[in-house]
Coordinates of C-alpha atoms in Angstrom, one line a residue:
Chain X
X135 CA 55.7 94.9 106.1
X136 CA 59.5 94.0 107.4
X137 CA 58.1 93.2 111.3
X138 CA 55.1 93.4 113.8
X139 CA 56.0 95.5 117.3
X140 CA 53.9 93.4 119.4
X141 CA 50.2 94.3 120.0
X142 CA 49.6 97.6 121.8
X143 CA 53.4 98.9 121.4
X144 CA 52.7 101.8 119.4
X145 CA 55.9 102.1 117.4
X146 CA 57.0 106.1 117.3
X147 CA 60.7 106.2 116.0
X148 CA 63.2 104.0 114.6
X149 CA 66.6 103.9 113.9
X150 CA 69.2 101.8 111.7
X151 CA 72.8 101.0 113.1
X152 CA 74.7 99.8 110.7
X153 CA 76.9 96.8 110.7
X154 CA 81.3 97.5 110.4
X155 CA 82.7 98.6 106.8
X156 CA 85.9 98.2 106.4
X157 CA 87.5 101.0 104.7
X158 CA 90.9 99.6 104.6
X159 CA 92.4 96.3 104.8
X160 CA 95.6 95.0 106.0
X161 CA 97.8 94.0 103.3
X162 CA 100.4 91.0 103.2
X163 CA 103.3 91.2 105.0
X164 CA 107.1 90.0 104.4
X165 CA 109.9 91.0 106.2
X166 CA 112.9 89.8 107.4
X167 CA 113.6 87.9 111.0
X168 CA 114.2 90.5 113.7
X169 CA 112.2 93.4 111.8
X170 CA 109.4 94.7 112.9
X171 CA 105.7 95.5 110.8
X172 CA 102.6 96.5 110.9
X173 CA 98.8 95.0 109.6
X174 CA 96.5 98.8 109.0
X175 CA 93.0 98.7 108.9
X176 CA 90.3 101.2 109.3
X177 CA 86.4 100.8 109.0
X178 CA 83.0 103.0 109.2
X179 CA 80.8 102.9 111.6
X180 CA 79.0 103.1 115.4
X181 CA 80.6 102.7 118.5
X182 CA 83.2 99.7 116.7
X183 CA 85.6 97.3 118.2
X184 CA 88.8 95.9 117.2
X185 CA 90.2 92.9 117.6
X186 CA 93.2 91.3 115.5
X187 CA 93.4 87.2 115.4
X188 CA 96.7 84.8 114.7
X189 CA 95.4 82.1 112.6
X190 CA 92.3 82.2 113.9
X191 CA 92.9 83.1 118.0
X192 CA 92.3 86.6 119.0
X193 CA 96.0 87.9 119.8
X194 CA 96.6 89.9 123.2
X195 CA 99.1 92.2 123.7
X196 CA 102.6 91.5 125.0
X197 CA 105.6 90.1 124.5
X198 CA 105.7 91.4 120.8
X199 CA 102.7 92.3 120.2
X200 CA 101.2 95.5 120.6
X201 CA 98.0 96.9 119.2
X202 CA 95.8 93.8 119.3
X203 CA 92.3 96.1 120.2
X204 CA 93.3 98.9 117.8
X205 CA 93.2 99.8 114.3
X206 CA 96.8 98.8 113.5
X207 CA 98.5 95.8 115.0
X208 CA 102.2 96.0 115.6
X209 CA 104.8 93.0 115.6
X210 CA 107.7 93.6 117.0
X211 CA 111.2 91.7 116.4
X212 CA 109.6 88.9 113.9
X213 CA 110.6 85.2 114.4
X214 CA 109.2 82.2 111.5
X215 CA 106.7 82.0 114.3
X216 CA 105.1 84.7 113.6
X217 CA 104.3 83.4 110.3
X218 CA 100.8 83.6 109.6
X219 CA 97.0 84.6 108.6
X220 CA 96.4 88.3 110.8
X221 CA 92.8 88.8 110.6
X222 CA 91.0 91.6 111.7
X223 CA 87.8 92.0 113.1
X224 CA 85.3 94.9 113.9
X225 CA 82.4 94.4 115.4
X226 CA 79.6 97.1 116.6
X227 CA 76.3 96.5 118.0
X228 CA 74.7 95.6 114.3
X229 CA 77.7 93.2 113.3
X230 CA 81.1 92.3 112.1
X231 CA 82.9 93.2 109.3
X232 CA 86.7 91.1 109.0
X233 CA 89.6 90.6 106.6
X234 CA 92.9 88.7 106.6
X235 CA 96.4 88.9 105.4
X236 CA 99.6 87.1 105.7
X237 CA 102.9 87.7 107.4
X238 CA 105.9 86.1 106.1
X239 CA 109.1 86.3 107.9
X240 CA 112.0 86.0 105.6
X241 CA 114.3 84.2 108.3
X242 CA 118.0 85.3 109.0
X243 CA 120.5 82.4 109.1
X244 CA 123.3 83.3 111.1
X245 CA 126.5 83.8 109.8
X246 CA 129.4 80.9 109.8
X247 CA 132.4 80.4 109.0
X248 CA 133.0 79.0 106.1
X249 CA 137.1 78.7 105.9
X250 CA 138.7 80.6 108.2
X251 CA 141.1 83.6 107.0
X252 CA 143.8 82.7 105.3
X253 CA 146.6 84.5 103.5
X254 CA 146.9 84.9 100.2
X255 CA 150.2 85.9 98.3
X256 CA 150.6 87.1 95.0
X257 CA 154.2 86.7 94.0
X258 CA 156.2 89.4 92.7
X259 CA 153.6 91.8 94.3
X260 CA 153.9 93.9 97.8
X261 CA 150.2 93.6 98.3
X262 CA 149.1 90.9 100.5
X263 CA 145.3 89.3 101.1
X264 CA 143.5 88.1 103.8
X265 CA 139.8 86.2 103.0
X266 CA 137.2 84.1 104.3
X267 CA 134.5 82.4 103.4
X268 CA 131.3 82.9 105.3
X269 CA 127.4 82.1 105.0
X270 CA 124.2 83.6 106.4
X271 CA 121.9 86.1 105.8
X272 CA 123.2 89.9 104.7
X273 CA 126.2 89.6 106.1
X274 CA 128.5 92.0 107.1
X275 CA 132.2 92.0 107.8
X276 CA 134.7 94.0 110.0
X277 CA 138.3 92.9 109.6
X278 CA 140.2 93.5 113.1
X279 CA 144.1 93.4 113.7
X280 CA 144.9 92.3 117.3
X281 CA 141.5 93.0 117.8
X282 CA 141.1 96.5 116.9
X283 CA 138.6 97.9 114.0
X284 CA 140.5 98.5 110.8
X285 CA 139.4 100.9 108.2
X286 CA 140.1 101.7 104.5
X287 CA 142.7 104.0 103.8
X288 CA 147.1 104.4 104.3
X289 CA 147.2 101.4 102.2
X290 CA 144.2 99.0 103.8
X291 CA 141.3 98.3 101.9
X292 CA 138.6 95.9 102.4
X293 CA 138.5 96.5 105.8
X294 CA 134.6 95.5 105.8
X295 CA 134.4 93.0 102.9
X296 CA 135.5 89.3 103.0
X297 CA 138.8 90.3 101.1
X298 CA 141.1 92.2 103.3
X299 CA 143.8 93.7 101.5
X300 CA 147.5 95.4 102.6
X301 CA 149.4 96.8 100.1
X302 CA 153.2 97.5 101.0
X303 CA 153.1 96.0 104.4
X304 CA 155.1 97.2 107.1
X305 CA 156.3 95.9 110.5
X306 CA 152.9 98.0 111.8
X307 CA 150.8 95.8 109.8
X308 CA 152.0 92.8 111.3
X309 CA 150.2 90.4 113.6
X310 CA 147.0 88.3 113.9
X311 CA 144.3 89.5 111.9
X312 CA 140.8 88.1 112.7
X313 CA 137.4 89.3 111.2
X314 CA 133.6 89.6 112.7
X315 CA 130.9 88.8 110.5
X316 CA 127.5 89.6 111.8
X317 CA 123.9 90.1 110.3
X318 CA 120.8 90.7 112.8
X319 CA 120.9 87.0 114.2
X320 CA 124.3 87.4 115.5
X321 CA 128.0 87.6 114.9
X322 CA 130.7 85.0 114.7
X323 CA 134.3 85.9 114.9
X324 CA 137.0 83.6 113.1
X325 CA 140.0 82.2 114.5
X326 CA 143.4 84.5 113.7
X327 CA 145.7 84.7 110.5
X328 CA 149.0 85.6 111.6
X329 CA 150.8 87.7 109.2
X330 CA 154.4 88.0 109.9
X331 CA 156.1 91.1 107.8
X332 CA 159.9 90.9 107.3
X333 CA 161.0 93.6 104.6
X334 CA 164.6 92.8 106.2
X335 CA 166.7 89.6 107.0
X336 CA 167.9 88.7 103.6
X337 CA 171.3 89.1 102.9
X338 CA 172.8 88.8 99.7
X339 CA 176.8 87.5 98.8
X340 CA 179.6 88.6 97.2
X341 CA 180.3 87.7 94.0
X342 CA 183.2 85.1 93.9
X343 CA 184.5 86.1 90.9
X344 CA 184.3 88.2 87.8
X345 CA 183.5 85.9 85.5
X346 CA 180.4 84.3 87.6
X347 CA 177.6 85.9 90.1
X348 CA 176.4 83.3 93.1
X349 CA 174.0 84.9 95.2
X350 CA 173.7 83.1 98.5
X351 CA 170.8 84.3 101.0
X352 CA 171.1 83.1 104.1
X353 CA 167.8 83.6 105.8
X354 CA 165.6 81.3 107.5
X355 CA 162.3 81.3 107.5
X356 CA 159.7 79.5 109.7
X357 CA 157.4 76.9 107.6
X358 CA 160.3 76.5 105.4
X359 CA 158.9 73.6 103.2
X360 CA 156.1 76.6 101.8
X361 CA 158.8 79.4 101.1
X362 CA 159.4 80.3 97.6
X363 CA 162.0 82.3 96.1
X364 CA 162.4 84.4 92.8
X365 CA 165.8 85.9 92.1
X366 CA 164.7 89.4 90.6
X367 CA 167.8 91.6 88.5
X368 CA 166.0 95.6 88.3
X369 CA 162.6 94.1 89.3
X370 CA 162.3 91.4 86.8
X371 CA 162.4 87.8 87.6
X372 CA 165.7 86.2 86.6
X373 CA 164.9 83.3 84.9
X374 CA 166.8 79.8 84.4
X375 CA 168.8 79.3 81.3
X376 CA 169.9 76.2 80.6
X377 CA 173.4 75.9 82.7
X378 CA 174.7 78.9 82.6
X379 CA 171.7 80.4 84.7
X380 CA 170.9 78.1 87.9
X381 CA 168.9 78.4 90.9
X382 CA 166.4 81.4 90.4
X383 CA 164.3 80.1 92.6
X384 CA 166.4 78.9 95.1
X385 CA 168.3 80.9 98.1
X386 CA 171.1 80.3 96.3
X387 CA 171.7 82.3 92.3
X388 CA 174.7 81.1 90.4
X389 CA 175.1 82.8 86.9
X390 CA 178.0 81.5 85.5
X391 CA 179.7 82.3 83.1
X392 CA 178.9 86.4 83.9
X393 CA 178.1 88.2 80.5
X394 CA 178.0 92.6 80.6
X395 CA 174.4 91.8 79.8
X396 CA 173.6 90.4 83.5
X397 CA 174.5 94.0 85.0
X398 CA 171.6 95.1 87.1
X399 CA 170.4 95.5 90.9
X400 CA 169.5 91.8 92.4
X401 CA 167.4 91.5 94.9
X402 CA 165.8 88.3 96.2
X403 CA 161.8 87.9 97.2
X404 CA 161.2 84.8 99.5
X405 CA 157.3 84.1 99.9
X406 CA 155.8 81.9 102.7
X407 CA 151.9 81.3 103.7
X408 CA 152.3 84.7 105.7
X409 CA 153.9 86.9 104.0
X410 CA 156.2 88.7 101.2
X411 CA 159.8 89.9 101.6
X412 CA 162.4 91.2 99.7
X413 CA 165.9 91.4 100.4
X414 CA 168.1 94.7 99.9
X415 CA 169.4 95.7 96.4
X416 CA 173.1 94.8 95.1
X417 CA 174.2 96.2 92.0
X418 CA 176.6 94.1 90.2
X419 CA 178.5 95.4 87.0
X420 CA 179.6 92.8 84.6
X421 CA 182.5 95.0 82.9
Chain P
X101 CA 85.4 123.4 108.0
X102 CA 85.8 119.5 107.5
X103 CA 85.5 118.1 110.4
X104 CA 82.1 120.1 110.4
X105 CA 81.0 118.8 107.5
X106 CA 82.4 114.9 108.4
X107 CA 80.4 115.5 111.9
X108 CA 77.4 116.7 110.0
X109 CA 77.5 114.0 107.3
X110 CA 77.6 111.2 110.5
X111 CA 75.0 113.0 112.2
X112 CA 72.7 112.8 108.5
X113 CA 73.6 109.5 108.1
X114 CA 73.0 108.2 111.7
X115 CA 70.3 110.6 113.0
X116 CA 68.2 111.3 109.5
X117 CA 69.0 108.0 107.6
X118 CA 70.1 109.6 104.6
X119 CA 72.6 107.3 102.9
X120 CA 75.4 108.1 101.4
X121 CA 77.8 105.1 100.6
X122 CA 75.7 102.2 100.3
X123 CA 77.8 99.2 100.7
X124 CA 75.3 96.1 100.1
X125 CA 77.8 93.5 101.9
X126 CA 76.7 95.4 105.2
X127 CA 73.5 94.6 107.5
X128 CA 71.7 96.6 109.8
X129 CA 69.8 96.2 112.6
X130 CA 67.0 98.5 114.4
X131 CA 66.1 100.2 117.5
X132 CA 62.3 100.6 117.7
X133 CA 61.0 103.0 120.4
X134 CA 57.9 100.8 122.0
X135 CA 55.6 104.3 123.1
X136 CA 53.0 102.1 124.9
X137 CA 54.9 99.3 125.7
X138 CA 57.4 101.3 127.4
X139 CA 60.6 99.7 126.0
X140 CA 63.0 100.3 123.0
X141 CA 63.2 97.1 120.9
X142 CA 66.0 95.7 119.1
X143 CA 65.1 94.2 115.4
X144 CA 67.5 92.1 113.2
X145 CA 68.0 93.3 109.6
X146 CA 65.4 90.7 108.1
X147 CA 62.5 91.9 110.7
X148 CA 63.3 89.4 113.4
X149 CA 62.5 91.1 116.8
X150 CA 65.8 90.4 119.2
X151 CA 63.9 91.7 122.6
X152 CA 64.4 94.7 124.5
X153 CA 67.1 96.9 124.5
X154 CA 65.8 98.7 127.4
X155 CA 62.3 98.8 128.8
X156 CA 60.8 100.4 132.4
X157 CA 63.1 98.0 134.4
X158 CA 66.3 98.8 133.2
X159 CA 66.1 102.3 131.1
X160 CA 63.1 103.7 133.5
X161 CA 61.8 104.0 130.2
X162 CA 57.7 105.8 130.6
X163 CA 56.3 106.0 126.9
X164 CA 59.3 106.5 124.9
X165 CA 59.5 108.6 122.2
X166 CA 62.3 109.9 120.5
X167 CA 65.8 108.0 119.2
X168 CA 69.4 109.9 118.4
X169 CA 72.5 108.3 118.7
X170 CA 75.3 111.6 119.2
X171 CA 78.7 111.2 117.5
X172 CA 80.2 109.0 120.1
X173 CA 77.5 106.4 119.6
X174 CA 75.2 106.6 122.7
X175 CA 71.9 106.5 122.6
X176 CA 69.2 109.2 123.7
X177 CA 65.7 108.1 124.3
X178 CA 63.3 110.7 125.2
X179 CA 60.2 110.0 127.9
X180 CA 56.6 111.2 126.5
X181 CA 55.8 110.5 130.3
X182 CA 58.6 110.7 132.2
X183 CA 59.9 114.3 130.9
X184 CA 63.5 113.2 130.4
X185 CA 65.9 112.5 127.8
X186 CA 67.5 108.8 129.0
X187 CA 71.2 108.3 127.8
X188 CA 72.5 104.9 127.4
X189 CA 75.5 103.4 125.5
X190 CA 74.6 101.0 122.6
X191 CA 76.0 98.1 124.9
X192 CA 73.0 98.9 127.0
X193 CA 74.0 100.8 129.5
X194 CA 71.7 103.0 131.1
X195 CA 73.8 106.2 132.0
X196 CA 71.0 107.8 133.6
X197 CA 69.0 111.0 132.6
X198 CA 70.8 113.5 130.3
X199 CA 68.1 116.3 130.2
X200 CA 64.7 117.2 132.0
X201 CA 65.0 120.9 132.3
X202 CA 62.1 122.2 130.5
X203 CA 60.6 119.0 128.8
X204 CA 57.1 118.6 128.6
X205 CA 56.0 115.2 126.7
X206 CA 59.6 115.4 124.7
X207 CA 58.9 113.8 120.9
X208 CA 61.5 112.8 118.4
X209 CA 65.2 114.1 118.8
X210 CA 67.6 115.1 116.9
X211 CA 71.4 116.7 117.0
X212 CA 72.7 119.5 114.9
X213 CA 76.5 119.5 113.8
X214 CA 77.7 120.7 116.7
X215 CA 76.3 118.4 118.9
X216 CA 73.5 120.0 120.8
X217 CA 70.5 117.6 121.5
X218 CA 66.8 119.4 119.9
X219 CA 63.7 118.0 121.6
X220 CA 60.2 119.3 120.1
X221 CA 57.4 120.0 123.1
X222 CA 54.5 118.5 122.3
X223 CA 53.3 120.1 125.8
X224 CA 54.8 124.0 125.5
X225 CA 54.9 124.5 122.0
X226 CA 58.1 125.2 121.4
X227 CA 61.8 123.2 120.6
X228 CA 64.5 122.9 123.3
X229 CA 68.2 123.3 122.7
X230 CA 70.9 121.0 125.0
X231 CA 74.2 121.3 125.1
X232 CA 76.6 117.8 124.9
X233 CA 76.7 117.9 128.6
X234 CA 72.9 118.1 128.4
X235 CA 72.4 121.4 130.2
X236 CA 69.3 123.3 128.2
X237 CA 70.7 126.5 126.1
X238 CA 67.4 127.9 124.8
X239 CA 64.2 127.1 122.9
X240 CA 62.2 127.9 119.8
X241 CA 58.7 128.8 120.1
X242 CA 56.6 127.2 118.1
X243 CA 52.7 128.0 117.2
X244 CA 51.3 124.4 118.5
X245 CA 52.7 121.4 119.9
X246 CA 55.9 120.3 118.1
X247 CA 57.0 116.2 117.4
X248 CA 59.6 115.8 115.2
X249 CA 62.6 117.9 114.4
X250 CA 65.2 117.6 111.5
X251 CA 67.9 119.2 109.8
X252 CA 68.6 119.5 105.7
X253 CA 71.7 119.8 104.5
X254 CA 71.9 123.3 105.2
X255 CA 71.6 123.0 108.7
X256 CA 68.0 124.5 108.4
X257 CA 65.6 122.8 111.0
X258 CA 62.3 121.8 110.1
X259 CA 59.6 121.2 112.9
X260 CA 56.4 119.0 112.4
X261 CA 53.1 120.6 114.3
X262 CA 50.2 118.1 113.7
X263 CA 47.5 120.2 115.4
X264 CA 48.3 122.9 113.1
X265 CA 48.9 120.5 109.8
X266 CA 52.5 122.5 109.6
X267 CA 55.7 122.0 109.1
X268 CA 57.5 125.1 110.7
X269 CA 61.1 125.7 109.3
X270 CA 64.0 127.6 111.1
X271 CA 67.7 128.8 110.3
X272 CA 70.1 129.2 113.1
X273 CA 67.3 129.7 115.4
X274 CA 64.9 132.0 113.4
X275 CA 61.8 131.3 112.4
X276 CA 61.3 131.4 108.6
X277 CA 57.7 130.9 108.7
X278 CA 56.0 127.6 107.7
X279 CA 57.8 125.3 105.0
X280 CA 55.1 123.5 104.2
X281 CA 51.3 124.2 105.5
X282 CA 48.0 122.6 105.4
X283 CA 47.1 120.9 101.6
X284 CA 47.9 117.0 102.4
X285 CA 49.2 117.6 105.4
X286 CA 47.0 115.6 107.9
X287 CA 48.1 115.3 111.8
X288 CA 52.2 115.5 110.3
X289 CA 54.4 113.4 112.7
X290 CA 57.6 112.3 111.8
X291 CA 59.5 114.0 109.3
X292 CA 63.2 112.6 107.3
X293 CA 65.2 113.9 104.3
X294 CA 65.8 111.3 101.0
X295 CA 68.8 111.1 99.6
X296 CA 67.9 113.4 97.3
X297 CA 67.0 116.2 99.6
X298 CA 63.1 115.7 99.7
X299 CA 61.2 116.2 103.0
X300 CA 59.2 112.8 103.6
X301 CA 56.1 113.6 106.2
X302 CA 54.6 111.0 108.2
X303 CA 50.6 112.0 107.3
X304 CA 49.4 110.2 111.0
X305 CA 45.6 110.6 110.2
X306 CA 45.8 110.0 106.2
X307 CA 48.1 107.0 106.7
X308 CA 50.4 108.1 104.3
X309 CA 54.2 109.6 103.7
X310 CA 53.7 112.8 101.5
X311 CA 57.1 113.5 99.7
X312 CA 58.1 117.7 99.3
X313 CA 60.8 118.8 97.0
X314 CA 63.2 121.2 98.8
X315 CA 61.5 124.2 97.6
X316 CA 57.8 123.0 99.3
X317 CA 56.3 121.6 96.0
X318 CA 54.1 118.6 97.2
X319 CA 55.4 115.7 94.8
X320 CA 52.4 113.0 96.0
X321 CA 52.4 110.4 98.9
X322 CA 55.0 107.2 98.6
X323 CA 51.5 104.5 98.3
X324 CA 52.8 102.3 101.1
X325 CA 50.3 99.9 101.6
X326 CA 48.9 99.3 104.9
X327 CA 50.5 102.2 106.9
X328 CA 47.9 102.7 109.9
X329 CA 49.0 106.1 111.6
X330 CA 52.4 106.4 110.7
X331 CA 55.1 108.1 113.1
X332 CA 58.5 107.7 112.9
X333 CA 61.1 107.1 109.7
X334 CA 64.7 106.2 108.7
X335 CA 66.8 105.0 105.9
X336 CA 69.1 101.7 106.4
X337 CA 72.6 101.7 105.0
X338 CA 71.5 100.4 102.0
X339 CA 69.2 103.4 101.3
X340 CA 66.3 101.5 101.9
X341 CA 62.9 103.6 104.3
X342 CA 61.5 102.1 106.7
X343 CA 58.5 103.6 108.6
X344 CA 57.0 103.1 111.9
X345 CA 53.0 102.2 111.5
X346 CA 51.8 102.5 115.0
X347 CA 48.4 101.9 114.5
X348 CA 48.6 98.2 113.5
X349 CA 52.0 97.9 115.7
X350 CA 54.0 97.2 112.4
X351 CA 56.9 98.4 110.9
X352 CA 57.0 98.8 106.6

């Protein structure tokens, strides 16, 4: 016997209900700060209920939850907060059926400046970099001249990667460059690098005589005590040698005595923290 | 086609208590209809009666008979006495009468696939046909009074007559002629399909549930002890019969 009706009840027809079965449950979550997700779920059964729980507390909907009473439970723009055991439960008349998962939110630390752009000069090149150091979470970067966007292409490159690079820079490409760099929990912008392009203001002397070369350039250049020179004869670095070769990395070249050998086009490159120059060709023959 | 056939599998599972997936983790419980006590009664799955879950006072409940629960999950309990079908939800609420046209001393009930409500006569001889919205859409004569009503997998309806020791048998609203006729038949109430597609009959005066293979072939009686005029069946989730014994006010 499974139960007595009472005396006199006269027991006609029965029916079972039975209790929740959960047919699918939600599976663990992890996604990144800011994303959104979803916990699924679906169960058999009569007339059944839903109602999703954080840790334990049934969850209502708002702010960034939506869903709470449904099948699938939906959170929005995910913070560590949200971090957590989702349970769901269905109930109907005969019972409760529940299962749990876990959310992890892979947090987004927002980007920083590491070192701010700064220019970097390879000598004897025309190409010039700009980088930074940043940290943070998938960052991205957008490299901006006086504040406007710069793309890759007529000579830029780099434009959205921490190493900006210019090759032959022109007067155009002069000014302050600054760069964004931005994930989902914000965007920084750095301070400026000033890059100052001067393919002119070098002038180069006359020889004083036939039998010796001095090459005066007479330039001045801001932040004097960082600007390099390098003395080049058809592209090439002209190099010290003992006394008869002096200054070949100074504004001033003296070859003396002259030998047919030194015949050439000179042309001096001066170098400072923002920039490359070169200064017009002179061809010199050494009969 | 399959929604059909997922309507008609909930309806077998819910309405005739054949069990399909039988997930053991899962409990039951049980609504008993109360015929002289005038209530349906709520049981817990290990027997323990939980009170009513309507009576007189709040389901104008007169000698109920017949339980269904439709697709949605609302109950439908029929009134011997009253000549109504009484809708409620299964949070209890009494949504009022859903049928009277045409009932006289309604017995067990039972939907088809497509969602219309079939309520043997036991007064009237003969089956009637509701629609969702409970508006009557026609009848099936029977010979003799009519109690219990259910469908195979076919969609084939079988009717129980106990004055006539007959189980009458009908396909989209013809009358095939008797499935199943006198031998042990003895005052046949309620009638349910096993799993396996056998007709179990309540035997109300031999106090016993004779099992039929689907072609009519009497296999024997079940031998549950202490059945005192047995009435109406169901299968639990778990595939296990119960059975209601209304002479000794049990259920087995």
């Amino acid at each position: 016997m499974f139960a007595n009706t009472g005396t006199d009840s006269s027991p006609a027809s029965i029916i079972a209900i039975a209790s929740p079965n959960l047919t699918t449950s939600p599976t663990d979550q992890t996604v990144l700060q800011g994303d959104s997700t979803t916990f699924t779920s679906a169960a058999s059964g009569i007339v059944l209920q839903y109602q999703w729980q954080f840790d334990g507390a049934n969850l209502t909907d708002g702010g960034n939850i939506s869903g709470s009473n449904t099948t699938t439970l939906q959170i929005s723009n995910t913070t560590p907060d949200d971090d957590g055991n989702y349970t769901v439960v269905v109930t109907n008349i005969a019972g409760l059926a529940t299962a749990t998962a876990v959310l992890t939110v892979t947090p987004v630390i927002p980007p920083m400046i590491d070192q701010r752009p700064h220019v970097t000069s390879h000598s004897y090149t025309d190409s010039v970099t700009i980088s930074v150091e940043a940290s943070g979470t998938d960052l991205t970067y957008e490299w901006q001249l006086n504040g406007a966007n710069l793309t890759d292409g007529d000579g830029i490159s780099g434009a959205n990667s921490p190493t900006l690079t210019i090759s032959d820079p022109t007067s155009s490409d002069a000014g302050n460059y600054t760069v964004v760099v931005s994930n989902s929990n914000g965007s920084v912008t750095s301070s400026a690098a000033p890059l100052t392009v001067q393919k002119t203001g070098v002038t180069i002397g006359t020889p004083k005589a036939k039998e010796s070369i001095i090459l005066t350039a007479s330039t001045k250049f801001k932040n004097s005590s960082s600007v390099t020179y390098q003395w080049l004869r058809n592209g090439n670095p002209v190099k010290n040698t003992g006394t008869r070769i002096k200054g070949a990395t100074t504004p001033k070249l003296t070859i003396q005595p002259a030998i047919q050998a030194d015949s050439g086009t000179y042309a001096l490159r001066v170098t400072n923290s923002v920039g490359i120059t070169t200064g017009p060709g002179l061809v010199i023959i050494v009969p | 086609m399959k929604t059909f056939l997922s309507i008609r599998n909930c309806l077998i599972l819910f309405l005739l208590g054949v069990a399909f997936a039988v997930p053991a983790a899962r409990a039951d419980i049980f609504l008993v209809s109360l015929n002289t006590a005038n209530s349906v009664e709520e049981f817990s799955a290990n027997g323990t009666d939980l009170g009513p879950f309507a009576n007189f006072t709040t389901g104008n409940l007169t000698q109920p008979q017949g339980l269904a629960l439709d697709a949605s999950g609302n109950l439908y309990v029929s009134n011997a006495l009253g000549n109504t079908v009484q809708k409620f939800t299964l949070a209890g609420v009494n949504l009022g009468v859903f049928a009277s046209e045409n009932l006289n001393n309604p017995q067990q009930l039972v939907f088809d696939g497509s969602g219309n409500l079939y309520v043997p006569n036991y007064f009237g001889a003969s089956v009637q046909k509701y629609s969702a919205a409970g508006n009557f859409s026609g009848q099936l004569k029977l010979g003799t009074a009519g109690w219990s009503a259910v469908f195979d997998a076919s969609g084939n309806l079988y009717v129980s007559e106990p004055s006539a020791n007959r189980v009458e048998e009908f396909s989209s609203g013809f009358d095939l002629g008797p499935f199943v006729s006198g031998g042990n038949l003895s005052r046949p109430l309620g009638l349910i399909f096993d799993p396996s597609g056998n007709l179990l009959v309540a035997n109300n005066n031999s106090n016993q549930i004779e099992k039929y293979s689907p072609t009519g072939t009497d296999l024997g009686n079940l031998g549950i002890a202490n059945l005192s005029q047995p009435t109406g069946m169901t299968y639990d989730s778990a595939g296990n019969l119960y059975v209601c014994s209304s002479g000794n006010n049990q259920i087995h």
